[in-house]
Short mmCIF file of C-alpha atoms in Angstrom, two decimals:
data_model
loop_
_atom_site.label_atom_id
_atom_site.label_comp_id
_atom_site.label_asym_id
_atom_site.label_seq_id
_atom_site.Cartn_x
_atom_site.Cartn_y
_atom_site.Cartn_z
CA UNK A 253 45.29 66.22 -156.21
CA UNK A 254 45.63 67.19 -152.60
CA UNK A 255 45.34 65.36 -149.55
CA UNK A 256 45.12 65.95 -145.94
CA UNK A 257 46.33 62.82 -143.74
CA UNK A 258 44.00 63.88 -139.71
CA UNK A 259 45.69 61.95 -136.96
CA UNK A 260 48.29 59.28 -137.98
CA UNK A 261 51.47 58.67 -135.73
CA UNK A 262 54.66 58.68 -137.76
CA UNK A 263 56.31 55.95 -137.24
CA UNK A 264 60.17 56.30 -138.25
CA UNK A 265 63.20 56.79 -135.84
CA UNK A 266 64.53 59.02 -138.40
CA UNK A 267 62.45 61.87 -138.63
CA UNK A 268 61.81 64.24 -135.09
CA UNK A 269 57.71 63.49 -135.62
CA UNK A 270 58.64 59.78 -134.56
CA UNK A 271 55.92 58.57 -132.65
CA UNK A 272 54.15 61.93 -132.52
CA UNK A 273 50.11 62.04 -133.74
CA UNK A 274 50.59 64.51 -136.36
CA UNK A 275 48.64 65.37 -138.94
CA UNK A 276 50.55 65.17 -142.91
CA UNK A 277 49.49 68.17 -145.87
CA UNK A 278 50.20 65.91 -149.07
CA UNK A 279 50.31 68.47 -152.55
CA UNK A 280 51.82 67.13 -155.17
CA UNK A 281 53.02 64.34 -154.48
CA UNK A 282 55.72 65.71 -151.61
CA UNK A 283 55.32 66.39 -147.91
CA UNK A 284 54.62 69.48 -148.08
CA UNK A 285 53.17 70.02 -144.66
CA UNK A 286 53.65 68.33 -140.96
CA UNK A 287 51.96 69.88 -137.97
CA UNK A 288 49.69 68.99 -134.33
CA UNK A 289 46.35 69.80 -135.97
CA UNK A 290 46.05 71.40 -139.83
CA UNK A 291 42.69 72.87 -140.82
CA UNK A 292 41.64 73.00 -143.62
CA UNK A 293 38.05 71.73 -145.14
CA UNK A 294 37.92 72.76 -149.33
CA UNK A 295 40.39 69.56 -149.28
CA UNK A 296 40.62 65.86 -149.37
CA UNK A 297 40.96 64.31 -145.90
CA UNK A 298 41.56 60.93 -145.09
CA UNK A 299 40.86 59.88 -141.59
CA UNK A 300 41.40 55.89 -140.12
CA UNK A 301 41.02 54.73 -137.22
CA UNK A 302 44.09 53.76 -135.11
CA UNK A 303 46.61 55.54 -138.12
CA UNK A 304 50.02 54.66 -138.28
CA UNK A 305 52.60 55.96 -141.09
CA UNK A 306 55.97 55.19 -141.90
CA UNK A 307 58.31 55.75 -144.48
CA UNK A 308 56.99 53.61 -147.53
CA UNK A 309 58.33 49.00 -147.39
CA UNK A 310 60.09 47.93 -149.88
CA UNK A 311 61.16 44.18 -149.93
CA UNK A 312 63.71 43.26 -152.69
CA UNK A 313 62.19 38.84 -153.48
CA UNK A 314 58.96 38.47 -154.90
CA UNK A 315 57.73 36.62 -157.24
CA UNK A 316 54.89 36.76 -160.29
CA UNK A 317 54.73 34.75 -162.55
CA UNK A 318 54.20 36.81 -165.95
CA UNK A 319 55.25 35.62 -168.21
CA UNK A 320 55.16 32.83 -168.75
CA UNK A 321 53.24 31.56 -165.43
CA UNK A 322 50.43 34.52 -165.10
CA UNK A 323 47.55 31.93 -164.48
CA UNK A 324 50.45 31.98 -161.10
CA UNK A 325 49.56 35.96 -160.52
CA UNK A 326 50.11 38.80 -163.29
CA UNK A 327 52.32 42.43 -162.76
CA UNK A 328 49.21 44.00 -162.38
CA UNK A 329 47.48 42.05 -159.97
CA UNK A 330 50.45 41.24 -157.79
CA UNK A 331 51.37 45.36 -157.78
CA UNK A 332 48.00 46.34 -156.67
CA UNK A 333 48.36 42.56 -153.68
CA UNK A 334 52.14 44.29 -153.33
CA UNK A 335 50.71 47.56 -152.37
CA UNK A 336 47.44 46.48 -150.39
CA UNK A 337 50.40 45.08 -148.04
CA UNK A 338 51.83 47.81 -147.44
CA UNK A 339 54.82 48.10 -150.21
CA UNK A 340 55.67 51.15 -151.55
CA UNK A 341 58.30 49.63 -154.13
CA UNK A 342 59.30 45.76 -155.03
CA UNK A 343 61.64 43.66 -156.90
CA UNK A 344 60.75 41.48 -158.87
CA UNK A 345 61.93 38.01 -158.98
CA UNK A 346 63.88 36.00 -162.35
CA UNK A 347 61.27 33.10 -162.14
CA UNK A 348 59.09 33.37 -165.17
CA UNK A 349 59.52 31.99 -168.76
CA UNK A 350 61.59 33.44 -170.75
CA UNK A 351 63.74 34.30 -167.86
CA UNK A 352 64.32 37.93 -167.70
CA UNK A 353 68.31 37.95 -168.92
CA UNK A 354 68.69 41.09 -171.28
CA UNK A 355 67.78 44.68 -170.98
CA UNK A 356 64.94 43.57 -173.21
CA UNK A 357 63.86 41.01 -170.96
CA UNK A 358 64.09 43.81 -167.66
CA UNK A 359 62.63 46.81 -170.01
CA UNK A 360 59.95 44.39 -171.19
CA UNK A 361 59.21 44.07 -166.85
CA UNK A 362 59.58 48.03 -165.88
CA UNK A 363 57.18 48.64 -169.25
CA UNK A 364 54.87 46.27 -167.56
CA UNK A 365 54.41 47.82 -163.99
CA UNK A 366 55.84 51.66 -165.65
CA UNK A 367 51.97 52.70 -165.24
CA UNK A 368 51.41 51.11 -161.66
CA UNK A 369 51.80 53.89 -158.32
CA UNK A 370 54.18 50.65 -157.16
CA UNK A 371 57.62 51.29 -158.37
CA UNK A 372 58.46 47.69 -160.23
CA UNK A 373 62.75 46.54 -159.44
CA UNK A 374 62.87 44.14 -161.92
CA UNK A 375 65.83 41.60 -161.02
CA UNK A 376 68.23 41.09 -164.42
CA UNK A 377 69.59 36.78 -164.15
CA UNK A 378 73.11 35.83 -163.02
CA UNK A 379 73.76 34.24 -165.23
CA UNK A 380 72.51 33.01 -169.25
CA UNK A 381 68.84 31.63 -168.48
CA UNK A 382 69.75 31.40 -164.58
CA UNK A 383 71.69 27.69 -165.68
CA UNK A 384 75.17 29.00 -164.07
CA UNK A 385 76.87 28.55 -167.52
CA UNK A 386 77.64 31.86 -168.70
CA UNK A 387 77.25 35.50 -167.27
CA UNK A 388 74.21 37.76 -168.28
CA UNK A 389 73.74 41.01 -170.02
CA UNK A 390 74.63 42.36 -166.14
CA UNK A 391 75.61 45.78 -167.09
CA UNK A 392 73.40 46.10 -169.94
CA UNK A 393 70.95 45.26 -167.42
CA UNK A 394 71.92 47.80 -164.90
CA UNK A 395 71.85 50.68 -167.56
CA UNK A 396 68.13 49.20 -168.28
CA UNK A 397 67.42 48.86 -164.15
CA UNK A 398 67.78 46.23 -163.46
CA UNK A 399 68.44 45.98 -159.69
CA UNK A 400 70.60 43.19 -159.40
CA UNK A 401 71.56 40.18 -160.44
CA UNK A 402 70.25 36.72 -158.83
CA UNK A 403 69.13 34.00 -160.15
CA UNK A 404 66.62 32.63 -157.78
CA UNK A 405 66.83 29.79 -155.83
CA UNK A 406 69.79 28.53 -157.48
CA UNK A 407 72.90 28.65 -155.68
CA UNK A 408 76.40 29.17 -157.82
CA UNK A 409 77.38 25.92 -158.35
CA UNK A 410 81.04 27.32 -159.96
CA UNK A 411 82.72 29.37 -157.61
CA UNK A 412 85.05 31.13 -160.39
CA UNK A 413 81.37 32.39 -161.97
CA UNK A 414 80.85 34.14 -158.79
CA UNK A 415 84.31 35.76 -158.63
CA UNK A 416 83.90 36.58 -161.92
CA UNK A 417 80.59 37.94 -161.34
CA UNK A 418 81.45 39.91 -158.21
CA UNK A 419 84.52 41.26 -160.37
CA UNK A 420 82.57 42.49 -162.94
CA UNK A 421 79.91 43.71 -160.83
CA UNK A 422 82.01 45.66 -159.26
CA UNK A 423 83.27 48.16 -162.17
CA UNK A 424 79.73 48.92 -162.64
CA UNK A 425 78.83 49.34 -158.39
CA UNK A 426 76.28 45.69 -159.81
CA UNK A 427 74.93 44.05 -156.51
CA UNK A 428 74.95 40.06 -157.17
CA UNK A 429 72.87 37.59 -155.08
CA UNK A 430 74.25 34.22 -153.25
CA UNK A 431 71.62 31.93 -152.95
CA UNK A 432 73.18 29.98 -150.36
CA UNK A 433 72.79 26.13 -150.76
CA UNK A 434 75.03 23.47 -150.98
CA UNK A 435 73.18 21.23 -153.16
CA UNK A 436 75.45 18.41 -153.05
CA UNK A 437 75.61 18.25 -149.88
CA UNK A 438 71.57 19.22 -150.20
CA UNK A 439 70.45 16.73 -152.99
CA UNK A 440 67.02 15.78 -152.75
CA UNK A 441 66.37 17.07 -149.57
CA UNK A 442 62.80 19.09 -148.43
CA UNK A 443 63.15 19.75 -145.00
CA UNK A 444 64.94 20.70 -142.69
CA UNK A 445 67.83 17.51 -141.40
CA UNK A 446 66.73 17.54 -137.68
CA UNK A 447 65.02 15.64 -135.25
CA UNK A 448 61.26 16.13 -136.89
CA UNK A 449 62.13 15.23 -140.53
CA UNK A 450 63.75 12.67 -139.01
CA UNK A 451 61.04 11.36 -137.49
CA UNK A 452 58.53 11.73 -140.45
CA UNK A 453 60.98 9.77 -143.54
CA UNK A 454 61.32 12.96 -144.68
CA UNK A 455 64.41 13.48 -146.78
CA UNK A 456 66.69 16.58 -145.13
CA UNK A 457 68.30 19.73 -146.14
CA UNK A 458 70.96 20.15 -143.15
CA UNK A 459 72.06 23.51 -141.48
CA UNK A 460 75.93 22.76 -143.17
CA UNK A 461 74.04 23.19 -146.58
CA UNK A 462 73.45 26.45 -145.63
CA UNK A 463 76.87 27.64 -143.86
CA UNK A 464 79.44 25.45 -146.19
CA UNK A 465 77.67 27.53 -149.24
CA UNK A 466 77.37 30.49 -147.32
CA UNK A 467 81.69 30.62 -146.24
CA UNK A 468 83.21 29.78 -150.15
CA UNK A 469 80.92 33.28 -151.36
CA UNK A 470 81.98 34.99 -147.77
CA UNK A 471 85.31 33.78 -148.93
CA UNK A 472 85.42 34.79 -152.48
CA UNK A 473 84.00 38.22 -152.18
CA UNK A 474 87.35 39.00 -149.99
CA UNK A 475 89.17 38.32 -152.42
CA UNK A 476 87.14 40.18 -155.23
CA UNK A 477 85.67 42.89 -152.88
CA UNK A 478 82.91 44.02 -154.73
CA UNK A 479 78.70 44.28 -153.40
CA UNK A 480 77.39 41.01 -152.25
CA UNK A 481 74.17 40.40 -150.56
CA UNK A 482 73.29 37.07 -149.16
CA UNK A 483 69.27 36.26 -149.96
CA UNK A 484 66.82 34.47 -147.01
CA UNK A 485 69.31 32.90 -144.62
CA UNK A 486 67.96 30.18 -142.58
CA UNK A 487 70.47 29.11 -139.39
CA UNK A 488 72.11 30.27 -136.19
CA UNK A 489 75.63 29.63 -137.95
CA UNK A 490 74.68 31.83 -140.97
CA UNK A 491 74.42 34.83 -138.99
CA UNK A 492 77.21 34.35 -136.95
CA UNK A 493 79.03 33.77 -140.29
CA UNK A 494 77.70 36.88 -142.01
CA UNK A 495 78.65 39.13 -138.55
CA UNK A 496 82.04 38.16 -139.28
CA UNK A 497 82.26 39.28 -142.43
CA UNK A 498 81.11 42.31 -141.81
CA UNK A 499 83.37 43.39 -138.85
CA UNK A 500 85.84 42.42 -141.43
CA UNK A 501 85.15 45.13 -143.31
CA UNK A 502 83.40 43.30 -146.26
CA UNK A 503 80.39 45.12 -148.79
CA UNK A 504 77.78 41.66 -147.94
CA UNK A 505 74.07 42.12 -146.63
CA UNK A 506 71.75 39.28 -146.01
CA UNK A 507 67.66 38.70 -145.49
CA UNK A 508 65.18 36.89 -143.85
CA UNK A 509 62.32 35.15 -144.93
CA UNK A 510 59.51 36.81 -142.23
CA UNK A 511 58.21 32.60 -142.43
CA UNK A 512 61.50 31.96 -140.76
CA UNK A 513 61.27 34.32 -138.19
CA UNK A 514 57.35 32.53 -138.34
CA UNK A 515 57.88 29.09 -137.15
CA UNK A 516 59.89 25.81 -137.08
CA UNK A 517 60.00 22.96 -138.62
CA UNK A 518 57.64 21.72 -136.47
CA UNK A 519 54.37 22.74 -138.42
CA UNK A 520 55.61 19.74 -140.42
CA UNK A 521 53.50 17.43 -138.71
CA UNK A 522 50.58 17.27 -141.13
CA UNK A 523 51.67 16.94 -144.48
CA UNK A 524 51.05 19.71 -145.53
CA UNK A 525 52.82 20.92 -148.31
CA UNK A 526 52.09 24.80 -147.32
CA UNK A 527 55.35 24.00 -145.47
CA UNK A 528 57.51 23.24 -148.00
CA UNK A 529 59.86 26.17 -147.83
CA UNK A 530 63.17 27.21 -149.75
CA UNK A 531 65.19 27.52 -147.24
CA UNK A 532 63.57 25.56 -145.60
CA UNK A 533 61.91 26.20 -142.15
CA UNK A 534 64.17 25.36 -138.83
CA UNK A 535 64.70 24.95 -135.33
CA UNK A 536 63.41 27.06 -132.63
CA UNK A 537 67.32 27.79 -131.84
CA UNK A 538 67.44 28.57 -135.39
CA UNK A 539 65.10 30.92 -134.70
CA UNK A 540 65.33 32.76 -131.86
CA UNK A 541 69.16 33.66 -133.63
CA UNK A 542 68.00 35.35 -137.45
CA UNK A 543 65.70 37.36 -134.67
CA UNK A 544 68.30 38.66 -132.88
CA UNK A 545 70.85 38.71 -136.09
CA UNK A 546 67.73 41.11 -137.15
CA UNK A 547 68.11 43.45 -133.68
CA UNK A 548 71.79 44.11 -134.21
CA UNK A 549 71.80 45.02 -137.71
CA UNK A 550 73.67 42.11 -139.03
CA UNK A 551 69.97 40.66 -141.02
CA UNK A 552 69.57 44.51 -142.96
CA UNK A 553 66.10 43.38 -143.30
CA UNK A 554 62.80 41.24 -143.95
CA UNK A 555 61.25 39.97 -147.82
CA UNK A 556 57.77 38.74 -147.86
CA UNK A 557 59.69 36.28 -149.90
CA UNK A 558 56.71 35.66 -151.90
CA UNK A 559 55.98 32.89 -154.66
CA UNK A 560 52.32 31.85 -155.79
CA UNK A 561 52.43 29.02 -156.69
CA UNK A 562 50.33 27.01 -159.28
CA UNK A 563 47.33 24.15 -157.57
CA UNK A 564 49.08 21.45 -159.32
CA UNK A 565 52.57 21.79 -157.88
CA UNK A 566 51.43 22.57 -154.79
CA UNK A 567 48.17 20.06 -153.89
CA UNK A 568 50.59 16.43 -154.35
CA UNK A 569 52.87 15.04 -152.36
CA UNK A 570 55.25 16.62 -150.02
CA UNK A 571 58.31 15.22 -151.95
CA UNK A 572 56.71 15.92 -155.17
CA UNK A 573 55.04 19.76 -154.10
CA UNK A 574 57.52 22.94 -155.36
CA UNK A 575 58.75 25.23 -153.05
CA UNK A 576 57.07 28.70 -151.91
CA UNK A 577 54.39 31.07 -150.33
CA UNK A 578 53.03 33.33 -151.53
CA UNK A 579 53.79 35.83 -148.73
CA UNK A 580 52.74 40.03 -149.22
CA UNK A 581 49.71 39.91 -147.83
CA UNK A 582 50.69 38.31 -144.35
CA UNK A 583 53.92 39.75 -143.85
CA UNK A 584 52.55 42.70 -141.92
CA UNK A 585 50.88 41.06 -139.08
CA UNK A 586 53.03 38.03 -138.81
CA UNK A 587 55.89 40.51 -138.35
CA UNK A 588 53.91 42.81 -135.78
CA UNK A 589 53.11 40.11 -134.00
CA UNK A 590 56.52 38.66 -133.10
CA UNK A 591 58.75 41.82 -133.32
CA UNK A 592 56.90 44.82 -132.07
CA UNK A 593 55.85 47.25 -134.75
CA UNK A 594 59.02 50.53 -134.28
CA UNK A 595 61.36 46.61 -135.73
CA UNK A 596 58.96 45.57 -137.83
CA UNK A 597 59.20 48.68 -139.92
CA UNK A 598 62.80 48.70 -139.33
CA UNK A 599 63.16 45.94 -140.70
CA UNK A 600 60.35 46.44 -144.21
CA UNK A 601 62.19 49.55 -144.64
CA UNK A 602 66.04 48.16 -143.65
CA UNK A 603 66.38 46.88 -147.42
CA UNK A 604 66.76 49.55 -149.44
CA UNK A 605 69.80 50.98 -148.38
CA UNK A 606 72.03 46.97 -149.62
CA UNK A 607 69.32 47.41 -152.81
CA UNK A 608 70.20 51.25 -153.71
CA UNK A 609 66.61 52.51 -152.99
CA UNK A 610 66.22 56.39 -151.98
CA UNK A 611 65.38 56.41 -148.53
CA UNK A 612 62.50 59.27 -147.30
CA UNK A 613 62.19 60.42 -144.11
CA UNK A 614 58.66 61.69 -142.87
CA UNK A 615 59.68 65.54 -142.66
CA UNK A 616 58.18 68.61 -144.49
CA UNK A 617 59.67 68.63 -148.36
CA UNK A 618 60.02 65.10 -148.87
CA UNK A 619 58.97 62.50 -151.24
CA UNK A 620 55.28 60.85 -150.07
CA UNK A 621 56.48 58.02 -149.92
CA UNK A 622 54.29 56.50 -147.32
CA UNK A 623 52.76 53.47 -145.51
CA UNK A 624 48.78 53.30 -143.61
CA UNK A 625 48.44 50.83 -140.85
CA UNK A 626 46.80 49.49 -138.12
CA UNK A 627 49.35 47.44 -135.44
CA UNK A 628 46.59 46.74 -133.18
CA UNK A 629 44.14 44.90 -134.36
CA UNK A 630 44.52 41.00 -134.04
CA UNK A 631 43.08 39.10 -135.69
CA UNK A 632 43.42 36.02 -137.66
CA UNK A 633 44.59 35.25 -141.06
CA UNK A 634 42.97 33.35 -144.08
CA UNK A 635 41.92 33.02 -147.43
CA UNK A 636 39.20 35.75 -147.55
CA UNK A 637 42.30 37.66 -147.05
CA UNK A 638 44.49 36.26 -149.87
CA UNK A 639 44.03 38.47 -152.82
CA UNK A 640 47.17 37.21 -155.07
CA UNK A 641 45.86 34.64 -158.05
CA UNK A 642 47.04 31.47 -156.33
CA UNK A 643 46.46 29.95 -152.83
CA UNK A 644 49.84 28.84 -152.04
CA UNK A 645 49.96 30.22 -148.62
CA UNK A 646 52.16 29.27 -145.55
CA UNK A 647 50.06 31.24 -142.96
CA UNK A 648 46.71 30.17 -143.03
CA UNK A 649 45.63 30.05 -139.60
CA UNK A 650 47.83 31.65 -138.17
CA UNK A 651 47.63 34.86 -134.98
CA UNK A 652 47.93 38.15 -137.19
CA UNK A 653 48.45 41.46 -134.99
CA UNK A 654 47.77 44.54 -137.76
CA UNK A 655 46.53 45.22 -140.67
CA UNK A 656 48.21 47.81 -143.09
CA UNK A 657 45.55 50.05 -145.18
CA UNK A 658 46.98 50.62 -148.27
CA UNK A 659 49.82 53.17 -149.06
CA UNK A 660 50.75 56.91 -150.61
CA UNK A 661 53.53 56.25 -153.25
CA UNK A 662 53.00 57.86 -156.92
CA UNK A 663 50.99 60.27 -156.15
CA UNK A 664 48.65 58.13 -155.54
CA UNK A 665 46.74 56.95 -152.74
CA UNK A 666 45.33 52.97 -153.05
CA UNK A 667 43.62 52.06 -149.35
CA UNK A 668 43.44 48.18 -149.29
CA UNK A 669 39.67 48.34 -149.20
#
């Protein structure tokens, strides 16, 4: 298949074509030519309003439900949503039934997503059944194609277990994730422990619960060596802890949820369970610190933290509702409004290195792994914009800047309309 993309502004700081308007000729899944103008009426052409192109985006923390919770989302539809949202590679979380804690679990997810253009990278559970007791089959899962090892949103309460996991995974260059939450301090909290939660009578999750766990994990990493990723930090103190650890030379990376870059705990006023998130929405001080941590490179990148929840477990009393929000469809528009286009692209591709995903540039001879978007349109995110199987979207009603057209990946063009 040949495709000629016309008059696109290329957004790639690692390319000599950065911020220049160019035509791209794609042949057999590779960028064969980039020029100010390419004329060939015999080739299929793509022209889109204010088209911008960047290297394909990567999200390491996406939940689809399948297997076990197909009523929330299937892998097939979830991958379509990812493509329409600009993501060419996604890491699929372990909050399924059964939990992927063996090589057969990893094989199942890869097989289900094998016919799609978006690359599927299954996450393997760190412990058997994600119960935090015994290590799962880490090496076998790695050999089968597991992206990393993580008990989704479950903290590792046993410090010796984390120590052993890091030591073992270090032998085959495996990446361990540890969710930063000290359960004894968080207890049954449902929102950030601060003025707003107190005023509303909601049980609090203190910033201390994240920072104490993170500090412990970093000390263990310093002792063991290996690679550690901290998913979705949410406090100013966590940014400082990660920064200091990186200055020591530790192989630690971290991500931040788009929710914590855009919103604060002030939105809890109406007790809307769409805003019941983990990690919880924090203060404006924390939000600004996270943005600074992202801009300085302390935080490697952003995740949509996409997590579909069925109606029965979301539209209920705040205390009883499940944590989580879908986020793929709104991720770019919300982030672009806060960070600007260049920083947004950087943040949506920045986690590739931490997870060992090959990076591509917008240059001739490179694999065509592309995200297509218009960064300048202003709009309000609403329910009609949701393509996911669930509708628990925290961003409904929020102003967006920029829309995604789709992706070119896996030798296929997937457009949202």
